[in-house]
PDB file of C-alpha atoms in Angstrom:
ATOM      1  CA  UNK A   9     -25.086   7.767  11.185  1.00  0.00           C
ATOM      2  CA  UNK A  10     -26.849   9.356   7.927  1.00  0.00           C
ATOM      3  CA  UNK A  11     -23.555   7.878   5.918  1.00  0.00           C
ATOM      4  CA  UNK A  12     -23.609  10.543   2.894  1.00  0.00           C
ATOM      5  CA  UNK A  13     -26.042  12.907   1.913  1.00  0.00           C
ATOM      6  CA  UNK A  14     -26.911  14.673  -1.051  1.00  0.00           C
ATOM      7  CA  UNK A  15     -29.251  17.448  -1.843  1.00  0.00           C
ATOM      8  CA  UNK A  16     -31.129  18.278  -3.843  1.00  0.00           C
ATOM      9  CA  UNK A  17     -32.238  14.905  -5.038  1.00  0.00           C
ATOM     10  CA  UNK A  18     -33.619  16.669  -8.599  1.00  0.00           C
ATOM     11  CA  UNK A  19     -33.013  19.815 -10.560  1.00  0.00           C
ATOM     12  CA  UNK A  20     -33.660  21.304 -13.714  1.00  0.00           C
ATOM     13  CA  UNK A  21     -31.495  23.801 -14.990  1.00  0.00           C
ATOM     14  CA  UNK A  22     -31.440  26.450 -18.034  1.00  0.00           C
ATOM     15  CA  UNK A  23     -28.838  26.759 -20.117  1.00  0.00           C
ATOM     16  CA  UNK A  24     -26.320  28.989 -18.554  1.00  0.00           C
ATOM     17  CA  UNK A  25     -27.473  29.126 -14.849  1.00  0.00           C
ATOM     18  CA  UNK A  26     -25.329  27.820 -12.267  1.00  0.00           C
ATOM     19  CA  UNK A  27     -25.806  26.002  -8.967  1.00  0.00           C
ATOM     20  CA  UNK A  28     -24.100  23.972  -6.140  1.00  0.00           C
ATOM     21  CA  UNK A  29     -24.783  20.134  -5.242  1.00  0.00           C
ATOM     22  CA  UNK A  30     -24.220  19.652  -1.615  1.00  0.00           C
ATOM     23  CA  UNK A  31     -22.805  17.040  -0.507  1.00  0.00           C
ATOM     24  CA  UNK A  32     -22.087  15.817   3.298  1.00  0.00           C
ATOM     25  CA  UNK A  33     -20.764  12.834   5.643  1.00  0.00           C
ATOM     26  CA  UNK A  34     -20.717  11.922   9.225  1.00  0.00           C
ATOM     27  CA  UNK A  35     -18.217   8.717   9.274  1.00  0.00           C
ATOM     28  CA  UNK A  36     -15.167  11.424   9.405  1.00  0.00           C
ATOM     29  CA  UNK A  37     -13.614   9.975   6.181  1.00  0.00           C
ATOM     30  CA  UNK A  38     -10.655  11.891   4.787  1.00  0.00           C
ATOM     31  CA  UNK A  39     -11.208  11.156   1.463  1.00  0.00           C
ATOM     32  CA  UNK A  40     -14.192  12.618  -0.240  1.00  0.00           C
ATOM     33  CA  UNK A  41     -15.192  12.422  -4.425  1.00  0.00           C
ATOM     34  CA  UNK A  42     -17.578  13.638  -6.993  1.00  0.00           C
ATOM     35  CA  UNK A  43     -19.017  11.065  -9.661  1.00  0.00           C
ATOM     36  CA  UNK A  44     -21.299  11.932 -12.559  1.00  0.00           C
ATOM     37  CA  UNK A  45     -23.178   8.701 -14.361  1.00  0.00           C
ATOM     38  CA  UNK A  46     -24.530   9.301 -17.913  1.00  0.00           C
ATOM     39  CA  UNK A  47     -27.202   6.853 -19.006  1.00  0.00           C
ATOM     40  CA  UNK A  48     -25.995   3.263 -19.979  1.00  0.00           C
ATOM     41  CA  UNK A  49     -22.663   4.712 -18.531  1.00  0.00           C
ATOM     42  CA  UNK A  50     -20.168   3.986 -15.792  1.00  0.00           C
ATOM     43  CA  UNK A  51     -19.503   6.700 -13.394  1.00  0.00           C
ATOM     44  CA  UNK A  52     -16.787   9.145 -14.166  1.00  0.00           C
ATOM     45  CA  UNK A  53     -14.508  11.047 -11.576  1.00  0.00           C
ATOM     46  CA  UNK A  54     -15.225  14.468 -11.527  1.00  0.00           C
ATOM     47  CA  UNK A  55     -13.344  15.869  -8.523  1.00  0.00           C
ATOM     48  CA  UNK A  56     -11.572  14.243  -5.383  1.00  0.00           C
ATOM     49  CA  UNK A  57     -10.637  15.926  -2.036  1.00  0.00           C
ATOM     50  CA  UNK A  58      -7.890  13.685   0.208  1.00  0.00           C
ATOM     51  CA  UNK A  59      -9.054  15.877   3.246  1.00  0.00           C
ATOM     52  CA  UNK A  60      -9.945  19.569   4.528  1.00  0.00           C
ATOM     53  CA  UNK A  61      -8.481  22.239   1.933  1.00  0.00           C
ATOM     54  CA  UNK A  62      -7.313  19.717  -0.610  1.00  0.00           C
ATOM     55  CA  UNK A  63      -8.968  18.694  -4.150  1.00  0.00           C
ATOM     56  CA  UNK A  64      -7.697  17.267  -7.263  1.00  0.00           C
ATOM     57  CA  UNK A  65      -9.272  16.626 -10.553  1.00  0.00           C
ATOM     58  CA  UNK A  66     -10.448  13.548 -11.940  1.00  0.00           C
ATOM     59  CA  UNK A  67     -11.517  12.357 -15.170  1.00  0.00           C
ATOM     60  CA  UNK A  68     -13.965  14.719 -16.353  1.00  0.00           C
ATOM     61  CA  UNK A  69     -13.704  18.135 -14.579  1.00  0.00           C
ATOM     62  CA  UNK A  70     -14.385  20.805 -17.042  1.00  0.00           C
ATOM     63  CA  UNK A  71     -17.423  22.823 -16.395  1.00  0.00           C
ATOM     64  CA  UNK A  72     -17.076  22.110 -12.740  1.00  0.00           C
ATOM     65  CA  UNK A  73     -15.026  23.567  -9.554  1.00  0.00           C
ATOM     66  CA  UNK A  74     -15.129  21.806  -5.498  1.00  0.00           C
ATOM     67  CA  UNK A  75     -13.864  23.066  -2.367  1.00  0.00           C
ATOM     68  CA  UNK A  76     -13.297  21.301   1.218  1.00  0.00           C
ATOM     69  CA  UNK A  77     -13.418  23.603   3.656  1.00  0.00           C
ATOM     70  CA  UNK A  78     -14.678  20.760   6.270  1.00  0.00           C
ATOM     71  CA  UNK A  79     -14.156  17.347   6.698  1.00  0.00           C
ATOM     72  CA  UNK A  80     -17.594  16.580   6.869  1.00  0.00           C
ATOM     73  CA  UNK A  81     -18.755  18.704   3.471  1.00  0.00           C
ATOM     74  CA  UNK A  82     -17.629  18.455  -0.110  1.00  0.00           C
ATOM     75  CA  UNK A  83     -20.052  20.822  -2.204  1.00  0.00           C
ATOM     76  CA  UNK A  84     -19.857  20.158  -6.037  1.00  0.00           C
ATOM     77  CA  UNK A  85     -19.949  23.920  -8.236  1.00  0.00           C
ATOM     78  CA  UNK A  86     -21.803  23.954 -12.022  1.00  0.00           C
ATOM     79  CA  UNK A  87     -21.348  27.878 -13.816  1.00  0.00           C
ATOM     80  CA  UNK A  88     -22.369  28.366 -16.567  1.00  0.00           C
ATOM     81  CA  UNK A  89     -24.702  24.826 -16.887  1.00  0.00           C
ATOM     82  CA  UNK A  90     -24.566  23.083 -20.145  1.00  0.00           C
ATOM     83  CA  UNK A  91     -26.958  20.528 -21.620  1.00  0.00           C
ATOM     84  CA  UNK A  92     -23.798  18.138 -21.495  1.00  0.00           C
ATOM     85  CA  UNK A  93     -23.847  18.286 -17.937  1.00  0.00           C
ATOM     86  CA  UNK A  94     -27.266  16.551 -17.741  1.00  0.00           C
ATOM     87  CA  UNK A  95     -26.564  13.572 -15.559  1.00  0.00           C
ATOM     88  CA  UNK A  96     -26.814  11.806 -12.039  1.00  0.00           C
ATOM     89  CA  UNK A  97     -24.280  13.073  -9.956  1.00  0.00           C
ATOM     90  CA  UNK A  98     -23.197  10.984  -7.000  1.00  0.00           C
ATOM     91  CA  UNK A  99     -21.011  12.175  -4.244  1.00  0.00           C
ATOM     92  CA  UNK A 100     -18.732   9.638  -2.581  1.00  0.00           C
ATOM     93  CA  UNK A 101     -16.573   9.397   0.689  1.00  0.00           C
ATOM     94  CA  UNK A 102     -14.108   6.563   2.078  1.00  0.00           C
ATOM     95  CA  UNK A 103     -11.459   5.981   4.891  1.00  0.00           C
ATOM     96  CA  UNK A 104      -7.728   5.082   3.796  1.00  0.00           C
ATOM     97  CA  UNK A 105      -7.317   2.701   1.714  1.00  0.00           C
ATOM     98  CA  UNK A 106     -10.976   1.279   1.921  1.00  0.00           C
ATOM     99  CA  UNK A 107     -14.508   0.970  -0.169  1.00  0.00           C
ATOM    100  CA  UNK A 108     -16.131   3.925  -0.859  1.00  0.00           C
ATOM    101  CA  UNK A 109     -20.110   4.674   0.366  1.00  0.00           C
ATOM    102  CA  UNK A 110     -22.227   6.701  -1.968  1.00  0.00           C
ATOM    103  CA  UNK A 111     -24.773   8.641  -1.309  1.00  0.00           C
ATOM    104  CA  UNK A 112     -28.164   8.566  -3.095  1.00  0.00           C
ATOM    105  CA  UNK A 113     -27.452  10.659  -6.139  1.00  0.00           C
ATOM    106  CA  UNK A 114     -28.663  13.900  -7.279  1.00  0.00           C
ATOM    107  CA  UNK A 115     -30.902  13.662 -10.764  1.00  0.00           C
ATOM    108  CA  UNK A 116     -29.835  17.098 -12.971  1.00  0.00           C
ATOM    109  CA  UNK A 117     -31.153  18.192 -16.224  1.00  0.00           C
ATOM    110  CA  UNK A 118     -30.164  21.002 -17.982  1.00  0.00           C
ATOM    111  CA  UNK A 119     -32.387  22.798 -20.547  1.00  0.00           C
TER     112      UNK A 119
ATOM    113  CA  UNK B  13      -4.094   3.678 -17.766  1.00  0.00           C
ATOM    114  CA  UNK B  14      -6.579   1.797 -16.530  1.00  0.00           C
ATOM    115  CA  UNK B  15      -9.329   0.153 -17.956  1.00  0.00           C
ATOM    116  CA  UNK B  16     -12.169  -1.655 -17.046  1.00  0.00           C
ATOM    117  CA  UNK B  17     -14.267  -4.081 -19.322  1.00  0.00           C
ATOM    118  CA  UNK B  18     -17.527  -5.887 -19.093  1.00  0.00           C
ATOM    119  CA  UNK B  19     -18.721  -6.875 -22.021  1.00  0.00           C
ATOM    120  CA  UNK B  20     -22.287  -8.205 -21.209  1.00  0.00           C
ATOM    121  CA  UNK B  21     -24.656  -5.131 -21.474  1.00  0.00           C
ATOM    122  CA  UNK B  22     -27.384  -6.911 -20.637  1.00  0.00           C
ATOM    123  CA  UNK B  23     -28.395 -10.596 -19.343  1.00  0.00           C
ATOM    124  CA  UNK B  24     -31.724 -11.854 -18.286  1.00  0.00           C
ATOM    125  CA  UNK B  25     -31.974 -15.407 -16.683  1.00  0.00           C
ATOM    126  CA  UNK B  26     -35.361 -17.655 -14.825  1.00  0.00           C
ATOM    127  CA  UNK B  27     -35.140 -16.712 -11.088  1.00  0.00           C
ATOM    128  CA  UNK B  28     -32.971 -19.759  -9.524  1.00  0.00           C
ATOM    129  CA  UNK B  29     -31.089 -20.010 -12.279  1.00  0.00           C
ATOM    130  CA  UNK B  30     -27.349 -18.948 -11.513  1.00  0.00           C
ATOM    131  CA  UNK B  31     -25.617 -16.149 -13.769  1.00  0.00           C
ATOM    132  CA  UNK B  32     -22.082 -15.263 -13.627  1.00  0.00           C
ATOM    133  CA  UNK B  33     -21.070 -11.520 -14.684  1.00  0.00           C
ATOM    134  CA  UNK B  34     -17.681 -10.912 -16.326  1.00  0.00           C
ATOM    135  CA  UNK B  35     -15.370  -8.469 -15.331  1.00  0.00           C
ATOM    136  CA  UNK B  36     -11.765  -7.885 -17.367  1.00  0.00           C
ATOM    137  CA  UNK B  37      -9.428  -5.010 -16.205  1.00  0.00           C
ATOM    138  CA  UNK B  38      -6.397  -3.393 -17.492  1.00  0.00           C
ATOM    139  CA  UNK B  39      -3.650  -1.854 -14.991  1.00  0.00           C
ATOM    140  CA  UNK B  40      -0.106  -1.694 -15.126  1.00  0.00           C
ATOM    141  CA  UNK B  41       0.095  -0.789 -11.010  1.00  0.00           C
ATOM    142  CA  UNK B  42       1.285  -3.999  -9.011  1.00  0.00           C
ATOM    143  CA  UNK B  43      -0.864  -2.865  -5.804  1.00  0.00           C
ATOM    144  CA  UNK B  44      -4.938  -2.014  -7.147  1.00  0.00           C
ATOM    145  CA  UNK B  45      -7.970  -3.085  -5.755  1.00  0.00           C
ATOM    146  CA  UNK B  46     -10.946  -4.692  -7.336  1.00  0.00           C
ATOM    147  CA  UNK B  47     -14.632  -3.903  -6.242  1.00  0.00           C
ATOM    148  CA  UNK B  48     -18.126  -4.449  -7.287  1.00  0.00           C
ATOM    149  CA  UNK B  49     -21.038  -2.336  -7.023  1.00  0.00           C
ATOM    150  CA  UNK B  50     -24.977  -3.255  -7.146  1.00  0.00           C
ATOM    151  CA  UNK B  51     -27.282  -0.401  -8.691  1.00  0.00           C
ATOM    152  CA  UNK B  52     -30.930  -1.073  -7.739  1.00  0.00           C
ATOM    153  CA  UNK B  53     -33.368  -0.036  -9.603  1.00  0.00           C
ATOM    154  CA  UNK B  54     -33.892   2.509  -7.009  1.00  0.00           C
ATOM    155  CA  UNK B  55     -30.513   4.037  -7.755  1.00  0.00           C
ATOM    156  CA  UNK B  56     -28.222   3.971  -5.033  1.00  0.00           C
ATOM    157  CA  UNK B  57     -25.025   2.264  -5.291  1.00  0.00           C
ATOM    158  CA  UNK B  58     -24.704  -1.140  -2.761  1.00  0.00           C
ATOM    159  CA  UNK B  59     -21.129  -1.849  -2.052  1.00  0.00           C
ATOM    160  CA  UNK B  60     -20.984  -5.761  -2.247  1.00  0.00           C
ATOM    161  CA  UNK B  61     -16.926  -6.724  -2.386  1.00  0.00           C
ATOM    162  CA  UNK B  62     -13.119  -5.413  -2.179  1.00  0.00           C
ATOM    163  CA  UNK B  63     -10.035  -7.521  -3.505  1.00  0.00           C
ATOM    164  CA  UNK B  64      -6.960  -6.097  -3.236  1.00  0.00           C
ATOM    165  CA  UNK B  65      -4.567  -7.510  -5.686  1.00  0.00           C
ATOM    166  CA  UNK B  66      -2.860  -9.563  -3.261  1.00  0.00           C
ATOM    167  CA  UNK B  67      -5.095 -12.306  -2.489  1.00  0.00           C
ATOM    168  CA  UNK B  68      -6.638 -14.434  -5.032  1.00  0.00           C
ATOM    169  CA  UNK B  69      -8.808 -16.615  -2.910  1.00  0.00           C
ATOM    170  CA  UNK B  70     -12.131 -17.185  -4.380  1.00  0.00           C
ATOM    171  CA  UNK B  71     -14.886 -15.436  -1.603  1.00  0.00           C
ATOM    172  CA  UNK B  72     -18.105 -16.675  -1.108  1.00  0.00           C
ATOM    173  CA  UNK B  73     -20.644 -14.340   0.702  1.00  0.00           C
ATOM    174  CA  UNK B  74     -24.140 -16.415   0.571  1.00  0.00           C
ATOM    175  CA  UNK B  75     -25.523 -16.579  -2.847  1.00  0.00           C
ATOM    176  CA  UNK B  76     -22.461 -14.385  -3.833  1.00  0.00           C
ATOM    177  CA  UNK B  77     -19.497 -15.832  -5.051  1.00  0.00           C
ATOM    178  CA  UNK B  78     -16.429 -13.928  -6.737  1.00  0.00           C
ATOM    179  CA  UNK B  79     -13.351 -15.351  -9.092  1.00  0.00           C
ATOM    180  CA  UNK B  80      -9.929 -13.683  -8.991  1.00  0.00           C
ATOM    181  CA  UNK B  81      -7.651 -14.440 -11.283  1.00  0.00           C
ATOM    182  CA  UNK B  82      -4.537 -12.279 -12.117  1.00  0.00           C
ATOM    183  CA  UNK B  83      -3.432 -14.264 -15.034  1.00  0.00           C
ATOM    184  CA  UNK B  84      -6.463 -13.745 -16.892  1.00  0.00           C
ATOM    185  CA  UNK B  85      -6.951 -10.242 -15.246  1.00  0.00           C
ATOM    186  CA  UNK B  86     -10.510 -11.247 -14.491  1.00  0.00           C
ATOM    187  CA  UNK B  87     -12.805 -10.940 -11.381  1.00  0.00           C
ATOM    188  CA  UNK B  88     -16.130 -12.474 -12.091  1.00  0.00           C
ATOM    189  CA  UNK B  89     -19.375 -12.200 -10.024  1.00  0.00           C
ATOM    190  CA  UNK B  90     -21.403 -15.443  -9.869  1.00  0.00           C
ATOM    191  CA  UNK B  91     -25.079 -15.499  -8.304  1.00  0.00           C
ATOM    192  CA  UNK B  92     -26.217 -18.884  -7.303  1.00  0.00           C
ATOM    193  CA  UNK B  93     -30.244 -19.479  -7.238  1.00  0.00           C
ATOM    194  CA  UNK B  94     -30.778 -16.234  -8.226  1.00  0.00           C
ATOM    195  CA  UNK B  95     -34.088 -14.670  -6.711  1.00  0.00           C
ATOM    196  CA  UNK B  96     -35.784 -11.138  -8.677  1.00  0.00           C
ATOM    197  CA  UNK B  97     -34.487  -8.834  -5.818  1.00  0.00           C
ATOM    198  CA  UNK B  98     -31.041  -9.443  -7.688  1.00  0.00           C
ATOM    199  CA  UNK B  99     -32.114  -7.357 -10.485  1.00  0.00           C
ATOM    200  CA  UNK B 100     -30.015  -4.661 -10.716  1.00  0.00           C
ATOM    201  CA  UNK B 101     -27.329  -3.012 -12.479  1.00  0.00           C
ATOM    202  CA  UNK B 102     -23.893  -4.185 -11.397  1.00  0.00           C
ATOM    203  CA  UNK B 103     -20.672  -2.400 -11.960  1.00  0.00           C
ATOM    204  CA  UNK B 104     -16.756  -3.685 -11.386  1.00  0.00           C
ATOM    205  CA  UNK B 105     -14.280  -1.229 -10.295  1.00  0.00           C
ATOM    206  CA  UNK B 106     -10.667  -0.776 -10.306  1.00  0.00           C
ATOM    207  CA  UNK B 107      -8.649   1.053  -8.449  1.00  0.00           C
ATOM    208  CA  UNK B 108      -5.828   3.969  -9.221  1.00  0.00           C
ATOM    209  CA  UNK B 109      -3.970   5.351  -7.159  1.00  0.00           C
ATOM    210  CA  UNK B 110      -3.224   9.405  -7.277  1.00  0.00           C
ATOM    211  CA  UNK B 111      -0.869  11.687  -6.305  1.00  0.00           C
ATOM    212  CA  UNK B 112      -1.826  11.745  -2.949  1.00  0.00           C
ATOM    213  CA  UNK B 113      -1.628   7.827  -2.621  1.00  0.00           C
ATOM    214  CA  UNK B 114      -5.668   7.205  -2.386  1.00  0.00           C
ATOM    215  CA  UNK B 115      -7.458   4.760  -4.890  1.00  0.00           C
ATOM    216  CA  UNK B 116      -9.772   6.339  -7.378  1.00  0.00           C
ATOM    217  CA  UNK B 117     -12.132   4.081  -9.309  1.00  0.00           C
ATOM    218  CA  UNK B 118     -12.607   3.338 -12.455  1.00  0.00           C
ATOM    219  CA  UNK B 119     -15.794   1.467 -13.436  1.00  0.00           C
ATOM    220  CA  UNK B 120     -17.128  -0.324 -16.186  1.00  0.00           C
ATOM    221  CA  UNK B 121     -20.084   0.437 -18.266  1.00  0.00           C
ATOM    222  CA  UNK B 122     -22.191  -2.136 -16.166  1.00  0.00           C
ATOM    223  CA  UNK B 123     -23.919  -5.199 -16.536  1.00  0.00           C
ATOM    224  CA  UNK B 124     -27.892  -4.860 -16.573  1.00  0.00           C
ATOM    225  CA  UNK B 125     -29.441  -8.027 -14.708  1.00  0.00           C
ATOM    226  CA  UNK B 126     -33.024  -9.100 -15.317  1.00  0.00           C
ATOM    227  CA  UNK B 127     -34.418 -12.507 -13.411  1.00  0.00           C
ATOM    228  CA  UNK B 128     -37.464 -13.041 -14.563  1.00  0.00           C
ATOM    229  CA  UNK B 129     -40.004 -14.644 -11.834  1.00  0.00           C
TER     230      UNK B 129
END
């Protein structure tokens, strides 16, 4: 199993582009989620998915729009990319009730 | 809401030296979980431990040893003869639960560990 991918691993951005993080899992977990971690920070909920076709925001989900088409793949939408939005973003999936596995991170700066 | 605390920022200890990290939470649900997380250097997130709120047995895993204790709402992390591979970031997490009856974390701001060889 790769557990949960990300890609791409960096970006940089300008000021008003827009872009997609991918993110994917092969343990066929239901639940799927969408971190960002600002330096010195915690990580903040961005956007959650309890299975195919269903999302919910979190914490922090201006700026920022997911869909779950598939199980397996929970893509993560910036428009219009702010310098605000400079951050590792970590994508995250779990089974019921149970720990959630992250995968590596992607490193974005916007500029 | 829920709210977690750890109020070290940073600690730096002599390798074998053992270091306990503090972890206070807030939550007004009677069923949460409690987890911590190791951040390498490297930057990936290591899942190390789940408590639900259930069961406040002390766990030992190894050098790893975690403290439970509803009264005080604290779940510390001790490391016993700590070695320089433990430096890391380490985060405690709380659970929610949302609409759709799924936990979704809330961390703390981290604990930056340093062992010094």
């Amino acid at each position: 199993n790769a557990g949960v991918t990300q890609t791409p691993k960096f970006r940089i951005l300008k000021i008003g582009q827009s872009m997609t993080l991918q993110c994917a899992q092969d343990m066929n977990h239901n639940y799927m989620y969408w971190y960002r971690q600002d330096p010195g920070m915690g990580l903040k909920l961005i956007y959650y998915s309890v299975g195919a076709g269903i999302t919910d925001k979190g914490e922090v989900p201006n700026g920022y729009n997911v869909s779950r088409s598939t199980t397996e793949d929970f893509p993560l939408r910036l428009e219009l990319a702010a310098p605000s939005q400079t951050s590792v973003y970590f994508c995250a999936s779990s089974p019921h009730r149970s720990e959630q596995y992250f995968g590596p991170g992607t490193r974005l700066t916007v500029t | 809401a829920q709210k977690v605390t750890q109020a070290q920022t940073e600690i730096s200890v002599v390798e074998k030296e053992d270091v306990t990290l503090d972890c206070v939470y807030e939550t007004r649900d009677t069923t949460y979980y409690l987890f911590w997380y190791k951040q390498p250097p490297s930057g990936e997130l290591v899942f190390l431990i789940r408590r639900n709120s259930f069961d406040e047995q002390n766990e030992i895993s190894g050098r790893y040893s975690w403290n439970f204790q509803k009264s005080t709402s604290s779940f510390n992390f001790t490391i016993t003869a700590s070695q320089v591979v433990d430096s890391a970031v380490y985060f405690c997490a709380l659970s929610g639960v949302s609409n759709f009856g799924n936990e979704k974390l809330t961390f703390g701001t981290g604990t930056r560990l340093t062992i010094i060889p």
